[in-house]
Amino acid sequence: MLRRTRTAKVYTEPATDDESDDMTGQQKGDSEELEEWLPNSNEGKTKVRAKPRGTDETGEKKKVTKRVAKPKEPKPKAERKPRAPRVPKVKKGKTNTKPQTEDAVLPKPELQQHVAVKEERLSINLSSNNAGEMPEECPSSSQHFPKVKKEEPNDSFTFDEPAQKKQKTTNSAQGRPIKLKSGNPCVEDLQMNWDPIQVLAEKSGVEQWVCANIVQLFQEENTIPFMVRYRKELINHMDADAVRDVQLTLEELRSVAKKSRSVSQTLKKEGVLTSELEMALKNCTTADEIDHVYAPYKKGSKLSKARRAKELGLEPVALALLQEPQKLDLQSSIQPDTKGLSTLDEVATGVQEILADMIAKDKETLTYVQSLCDRSSVTIHSSVSKTALKEQQPQQGNQKSKPKDIAKFSLYTDFTCDVQRIQHHQTLAINRGENLKILTVKVNIPDRVKNDFCRWCINVRWRPQGFARPELMAILKNSVEESFKRFIVPFLSRGYRTKLTVSAEKESIAMFVRNLRQRLLMCPVRGRVIMGVDPGFHHGCKIAILSPTSQILHTDVAYLHGPAKHKEAEKLRHLMFKHSCQTIVIGNGKACRETEAFFTDLIKQHFFKPIDVSYCITDEAGASIYSVSPEAVKEMPDMDPNLRSAVSIGRRVQDPLAELIKIDPKHIGIGTYQHDVSQSLLRAALDGVVQECVSFVGVDINICSETLMRHIAGLNAGRARSIMEWKEKNGPFLNREQLKLVKGLGPKSFQQCAGFIRINPETVRSSVCSGVNEELPLKQTAEKKKVKGSGSTSNQFNPLDQTCIHPESYSIALRFLSQIGGSLDQIGSAALRQSIESSVKSRGLDVLAKSLDTTPETLQLTVDGLTQPPGFDIRQDFEQADFKREIVSMNDLHDGMVVTGRVTNTALFGAFVDIGVGRSGLIPKRFITPDKLPVDQRQRSLALGPGERVEVRVINVDLQRNRITLDLIRVLR
């Protein structure tokens, strides 16, 4: 006992740790807000795991006592000696799990009981629901009614953090938890030692009953737009981005389970899979944890020192050092003729390697060292790599090697930052520099962590259960230090780098999503004849004149910057008079400023009088790629690709959504670091946003293009083609029910798409007037429906088909109209709106919903559909393009000048604003503060986005570098 005390005394020296400052001067100066690091920002996850981690901390005396008492329990049970320290708390997980973190399997009966408890709360008042209504969805037209939704207080704003996804049932309405069926594939297919729903809730920050509902809805093949609009009560009013995050997290868990099974099969074939190793793999919840467990067994790599020592039979010796050190005699293990056992030092080294391997694989040990790091200042440091420095030096005889462009990464050549405060764009920039072999990146863990860790291991976790001689304690000490240096530090470094990269990628993709959504939902410019101009110098400016319905009226090439520009101006004036065109849309590509100046001079001279001409600049990103795509060739087969670009530029203002969906979202010119993030995740997220925008706006099935139709929730390219073929054969659709007659459109597809499809009687009449015979096709379709065995299909118009009300709620809408004395022909009228408003005010939405045997969410959507006027477009509340008649240059700007502009793009470090000088200015994110934003935009997921009008102050104009720095004053409405 005296010797053990003396050994402990060696590890009670005060830790000496020269930690780096939180931030160095190389960080651009725009990181003044302390940003929560992703692994710690998830409140739900922290709450679940706080207790297990806390049990490892030595700061609490009762828990240290608990650790000291723990080794006494297995002492009388000698038969467990060979197994206990191998992989602690894994094999004996069911009987001896006291020191283990509480990540064990959650029994299914407990999960069902939890769901049942949630169901009991269903009877709460739903009048305070909807804490997270998604902004891009169809806005409620009943905004004059008593508010059904009660928003939670806004969280603290930081520009580059995603929105909080935690849904607190104490402050918002409860949804109906769906009981998971006994044969739930999500639970059974994973075959892991943890409950998928529980881990999903921890990782996503969403409550378990909501996660259970979302998983069930996905298993039933529901789309995200359908869930967000028509199943709000089941997902606790989460927005589309939050639901998508849960979906991605679920896919990650499934991939972890798949990888665990694959590794287990590989190890089983190699004959090295033990029950402890299999349990360790099944306990892993991340791919990094699986890699850490599997690393020593990877085929093709050198046999680890620990495995070689075990093959020499030293594992029982290592276990004896921990369990019965007083009886251990290392001399008895010496075998002079065997390499690795010939001397006492070789035996000690082999025991040391086995102990180091055991320590590095112990889950409780890893949890404790992670908790030490969480309380310390772990930093990440980047510097110029040796390869880049070597290539910068002049090399003789090798002229082909191109030196690395270190200047682009000048901010990161000597960069140090705390991992909990590093900005997302800094992480991505460092990763890019490392991939280009320009930077070397290292994670620095303070010495204090090592000192505390070694002290805890020797005195608490791996303390021998009996008297250990000094030479044995020295072996244990060396094992701990070796394990920390060779295994634990690389494991922690990989973990930090992975978490930082995943967090940065998610935020970068979220920025893409927000930018794309606001770009697609810009308000269309209707009722105008538009001239689209694709500017150019030597090859001329491509001109396309479009009708108010986007039909091509005329195309031409005008050489506006050559010697015959006056003649070209006369030609343009003749075209504008002929087609009554008073709006010009100029692409922002090459020669844009010169073309803008040309039209500005003509407008100032009243050249187009009596026509009042105005123009706007629009982003032409992706127009050239689209002009040579199969879609463009099919739509405009006999047109020159350059003229197709002009058509696309004009249509982007007439109907941004219909035109931009034809282009790959990555080519629209939004977001940053698109090549540094996971391309599969980016593709899935952007495709999901396109589907949401198209679905929430709604499409008139009889006039929309096939390209637009395939993006509706529940449809795809094949079903869109079938719908177009049905229309060509049978004429326009008269009601939504006729969609069931389309080949390949089953009940589930109909359920998902029906609410987002509109049947406008005016477009049907125009089709009939154009010579389409409806009588025979309608008889044929009725016969087809009868053959399918689903009854006959009506050929009558249904006014509800013009609304956002889903066919499954038509009976509710009719009963509601009957209650208030309204009729279908009054939909969208002021009289019906007044009647509905009076009824809701007098009785309340909850009471009305109960009388109609429905939920308040469904009734609210029904009210919206009945009160919105025919042809309602949710984009009417979004910003339009700016039209102007004069031009300003950068030379006209000066510091302190206040100007207005429009946000063109947002990045992780700020927002770019077009202030009309031919060069976008940057508002650094440190100037985007909550007090400058409207109340409804202070949530972190909104902030600023493309298309928003802002008032800004010029801070700096750098003519040499062609840069403008701005300060946000306010958002204009």
CSV table of C-alpha atoms in Angstrom, one decimal, residues 248-459:
chain,number,residue,atom,x,y,z
A,248,LEU,CA,-29.5,12.3,-43.3
A,249,THR,CA,-28.7,11.3,-39.7
A,250,LEU,CA,-30.8,8.2,-40.1
A,251,GLU,CA,-28.9,7.3,-43.2
A,252,GLU,CA,-25.6,7.8,-41.4
A,253,LEU,CA,-26.8,5.4,-38.6
A,254,ARG,CA,-27.8,2.8,-41.2
A,255,SER,CA,-24.4,3.1,-42.9
A,256,VAL,CA,-22.7,2.6,-39.5
A,257,ALA,CA,-24.7,-0.5,-38.9
A,258,LYS,CA,-23.9,-1.8,-42.4
A,259,LYS,CA,-20.2,-1.1,-41.9
A,260,SER,CA,-20.3,-2.8,-38.5
A,261,ARG,CA,-21.8,-6.0,-40.0
A,262,SER,CA,-19.3,-5.9,-42.9
A,263,VAL,CA,-16.3,-5.6,-40.6
A,264,SER,CA,-17.7,-8.4,-38.4
A,265,GLN,CA,-18.0,-10.7,-41.4
A,266,THR,CA,-14.5,-9.9,-42.5
A,267,LEU,CA,-13.1,-10.6,-39.0
A,268,LYS,CA,-15.1,-13.8,-38.8
A,269,LYS,CA,-13.6,-15.1,-42.1
A,270,GLU,CA,-10.2,-14.3,-40.8
A,271,GLY,CA,-10.9,-16.3,-37.6
A,272,VAL,CA,-10.2,-13.4,-35.2
A,273,LEU,CA,-13.7,-12.4,-34.3
A,274,THR,CA,-14.4,-12.9,-30.6
A,275,SER,CA,-17.6,-12.2,-28.8
A,276,GLU,CA,-16.0,-9.2,-27.1
A,277,LEU,CA,-14.9,-7.8,-30.4
A,278,GLU,CA,-18.3,-8.3,-31.9
A,279,MET,CA,-20.0,-6.6,-29.0
A,280,ALA,CA,-17.5,-3.7,-29.3
A,281,LEU,CA,-18.4,-3.3,-33.0
A,282,LYS,CA,-22.1,-3.4,-32.2
A,283,ASN,CA,-21.6,-0.7,-29.6
A,284,CYS,CA,-20.1,1.8,-32.1
A,285,THR,CA,-22.4,4.7,-33.2
A,286,THR,CA,-20.0,6.3,-35.7
A,287,ALA,CA,-17.7,5.2,-38.5
A,288,ASP,CA,-14.7,6.5,-36.7
A,289,GLU,CA,-15.4,4.3,-33.7
A,290,ILE,CA,-15.6,1.3,-36.0
A,291,ASP,CA,-12.3,2.2,-37.7
A,292,HIS,CA,-10.7,2.5,-34.3
A,293,VAL,CA,-11.8,-0.9,-33.2
A,294,TYR,CA,-11.0,-2.5,-36.6
A,295,ALA,CA,-7.6,-0.8,-37.1
A,296,PRO,CA,-5.4,-3.5,-35.4
A,297,TYR,CA,-7.1,-6.3,-37.4
A,298,LYS,CA,-7.0,-4.8,-40.9
A,299,LYS,CA,-5.7,-7.2,-43.4
A,300,GLY,CA,-2.5,-6.2,-45.2
A,301,SER,CA,-1.2,-4.0,-42.4
A,302,LYS,CA,1.6,-5.1,-40.3
A,303,LEU,CA,0.6,-7.3,-37.3
A,304,SER,CA,0.3,-4.9,-34.4
A,305,LYS,CA,2.7,-5.3,-31.5
A,306,ALA,CA,-0.1,-6.1,-29.1
A,307,ARG,CA,-1.3,-9.0,-31.3
A,308,ARG,CA,2.2,-10.4,-31.7
A,309,ALA,CA,2.6,-10.2,-27.9
A,310,LYS,CA,-0.7,-12.1,-27.5
A,311,GLU,CA,0.4,-14.8,-29.9
A,312,LEU,CA,3.4,-15.3,-27.7
A,313,GLY,CA,1.1,-16.0,-24.8
A,314,LEU,CA,1.6,-12.8,-22.8
A,315,GLU,CA,-2.1,-11.8,-22.5
A,316,PRO,CA,-2.6,-13.8,-19.2
A,317,VAL,CA,0.5,-12.1,-17.8
A,318,ALA,CA,-1.0,-8.6,-18.6
A,319,LEU,CA,-4.3,-9.6,-17.0
A,320,ALA,CA,-2.5,-10.9,-13.9
A,321,LEU,CA,-0.7,-7.5,-13.6
A,322,LEU,CA,-4.1,-5.9,-13.2
A,323,GLN,CA,-5.9,-8.5,-11.1
A,324,GLU,CA,-3.3,-10.3,-9.0
A,325,PRO,CA,0.0,-8.3,-9.3
A,326,GLN,CA,1.2,-9.7,-6.0
A,327,LYS,CA,1.4,-13.2,-7.5
A,328,LEU,CA,2.9,-12.1,-10.8
A,329,ASP,CA,6.5,-13.2,-11.7
A,330,LEU,CA,7.7,-12.0,-15.0
A,331,GLN,CA,10.8,-14.2,-14.8
A,332,SER,CA,8.6,-17.3,-15.4
A,333,SER,CA,7.6,-16.0,-18.8
A,334,ILE,CA,11.1,-15.8,-20.2
A,335,GLN,CA,11.9,-18.3,-23.0
A,336,PRO,CA,15.5,-17.7,-24.1
A,337,ASP,CA,15.0,-19.4,-27.5
A,338,THR,CA,11.8,-17.5,-28.4
A,339,LYS,CA,12.1,-14.0,-30.0
A,340,GLY,CA,10.1,-11.6,-27.9
A,341,LEU,CA,10.4,-13.7,-24.7
A,342,SER,CA,14.2,-14.1,-24.6
A,343,THR,CA,14.8,-11.4,-22.0
A,344,LEU,CA,13.0,-9.8,-19.1
A,345,ASP,CA,12.9,-6.5,-21.1
A,346,GLU,CA,11.2,-8.2,-24.0
A,347,VAL,CA,8.6,-9.7,-21.8
A,348,ALA,CA,7.9,-6.4,-20.1
A,349,THR,CA,7.6,-4.7,-23.5
A,350,GLY,CA,5.1,-7.3,-24.7
A,351,VAL,CA,3.0,-6.9,-21.6
A,352,GLN,CA,3.2,-3.1,-22.0
A,353,GLU,CA,1.9,-3.3,-25.6
A,354,ILE,CA,-1.0,-5.5,-24.6
A,355,LEU,CA,-2.0,-3.1,-21.8
A,356,ALA,CA,-1.6,-0.1,-24.1
A,357,ASP,CA,-3.9,-1.8,-26.6
A,358,MET,CA,-6.5,-2.6,-23.9
A,359,ILE,CA,-6.5,1.0,-22.6
A,360,ALA,CA,-6.9,2.5,-26.1
A,361,LYS,CA,-9.9,0.3,-26.8
A,362,ASP,CA,-11.7,0.8,-23.5
A,363,LYS,CA,-14.9,2.8,-24.1
A,364,GLU,CA,-14.9,4.2,-20.6
A,365,THR,CA,-11.3,5.4,-20.9
A,366,LEU,CA,-12.0,7.0,-24.2
A,367,THR,CA,-15.1,8.7,-22.8
A,368,TYR,CA,-13.0,10.1,-19.9
A,369,VAL,CA,-10.2,11.5,-22.0
A,370,GLN,CA,-12.8,13.1,-24.3
A,371,SER,CA,-14.4,14.8,-21.3
A,372,LEU,CA,-10.9,16.1,-20.3
A,373,CYS,CA,-10.5,17.5,-23.8
A,374,ASP,CA,-13.9,19.1,-23.7
A,375,ARG,CA,-12.9,21.0,-20.6
A,376,SER,CA,-9.5,22.0,-22.1
A,377,SER,CA,-8.4,24.3,-24.9
A,378,VAL,CA,-7.8,21.9,-27.8
A,379,THR,CA,-6.4,23.9,-30.8
A,380,ILE,CA,-5.9,23.2,-34.5
A,381,HIS,CA,-2.8,24.6,-36.2
A,382,SER,CA,-2.0,24.9,-39.9
A,383,SER,CA,1.3,25.8,-41.4
A,384,VAL,CA,3.0,25.6,-44.8
A,385,SER,CA,3.9,22.0,-45.7
A,386,LYS,CA,7.4,20.9,-46.5
A,387,THR,CA,6.3,19.9,-50.0
A,388,ALA,CA,5.1,23.4,-50.8
A,389,LEU,CA,8.3,25.0,-49.4
A,390,LYS,CA,10.4,22.6,-51.4
A,391,GLU,CA,8.6,23.4,-54.6
A,392,GLN,CA,9.0,27.1,-54.0
A,393,GLN,CA,12.8,26.8,-54.2
A,394,PRO,CA,14.3,27.0,-57.7
A,395,GLN,CA,15.0,23.5,-59.1
A,396,GLN,CA,17.6,22.8,-61.7
A,397,GLY,CA,16.6,20.8,-64.7
A,398,ASN,CA,13.0,20.4,-63.8
A,399,GLN,CA,11.0,23.2,-65.4
A,400,LYS,CA,7.8,21.2,-65.6
A,401,SER,CA,6.9,21.3,-61.8
A,402,LYS,CA,4.6,24.1,-61.0
A,403,PRO,CA,5.2,25.7,-57.6
A,404,LYS,CA,2.3,25.7,-55.1
A,405,ASP,CA,0.3,28.9,-54.9
A,406,ILE,CA,0.9,29.6,-51.2
A,407,ALA,CA,-0.3,33.2,-51.5
A,408,LYS,CA,-3.9,32.0,-51.7
A,409,PHE,CA,-3.6,30.5,-48.3
A,410,SER,CA,-1.6,33.3,-46.7
A,411,LEU,CA,-4.2,33.6,-43.9
A,412,TYR,CA,-3.5,29.9,-42.9
A,413,THR,CA,0.3,29.6,-43.2
A,414,ASP,CA,0.6,30.1,-39.4
A,415,PHE,CA,-2.9,29.7,-38.1
A,416,THR,CA,-4.0,28.6,-34.7
A,417,CYS,CA,-7.5,28.4,-33.3
A,418,ASP,CA,-9.5,26.7,-30.6
A,419,VAL,CA,-11.5,23.8,-32.2
A,420,GLN,CA,-14.7,25.1,-30.4
A,421,ARG,CA,-14.3,28.6,-32.0
A,422,ILE,CA,-13.0,27.9,-35.5
A,423,GLN,CA,-15.3,29.2,-38.3
A,424,HIS,CA,-16.8,26.8,-40.8
A,425,HIS,CA,-15.2,28.5,-43.8
A,426,GLN,CA,-11.8,28.4,-42.0
A,427,THR,CA,-12.2,24.6,-41.6
A,428,LEU,CA,-13.0,24.2,-45.3
A,429,ALA,CA,-10.2,26.4,-46.4
A,430,ILE,CA,-7.7,24.5,-44.2
A,431,ASN,CA,-9.0,21.2,-45.6
A,432,ARG,CA,-8.6,22.5,-49.2
A,433,GLY,CA,-5.0,23.6,-48.5
A,434,GLU,CA,-4.2,20.3,-47.0
A,435,ASN,CA,-5.7,18.4,-50.0
A,436,LEU,CA,-3.5,20.5,-52.3
A,437,LYS,CA,-0.5,19.7,-50.1
A,438,ILE,CA,0.1,23.3,-49.4
A,439,LEU,CA,-0.8,23.2,-45.7
A,440,THR,CA,0.0,20.8,-42.9
A,441,VAL,CA,-2.6,20.6,-40.2
A,442,LYS,CA,-2.2,19.3,-36.6
A,443,VAL,CA,-4.5,19.1,-33.6
A,444,ASN,CA,-2.8,20.1,-30.4
A,445,ILE,CA,-4.0,18.5,-27.2
A,446,PRO,CA,-2.7,20.3,-24.0
A,447,ASP,CA,-0.2,18.5,-21.8
A,448,ARG,CA,-2.6,18.9,-18.9
A,449,VAL,CA,-4.9,16.4,-20.5
A,450,LYS,CA,-2.1,13.9,-20.7
A,451,ASN,CA,-1.1,14.4,-17.1
A,452,ASP,CA,-4.7,14.1,-15.8
A,453,PHE,CA,-5.4,11.2,-18.0
A,454,CYS,CA,-2.3,9.2,-16.8
A,455,ARG,CA,-3.0,10.0,-13.2
A,456,TRP,CA,-6.6,8.8,-13.5
A,457,CYS,CA,-5.7,5.6,-15.4
A,458,ILE,CA,-3.1,4.6,-12.8
A,459,ASN,CA,-5.0,5.6,-9.7
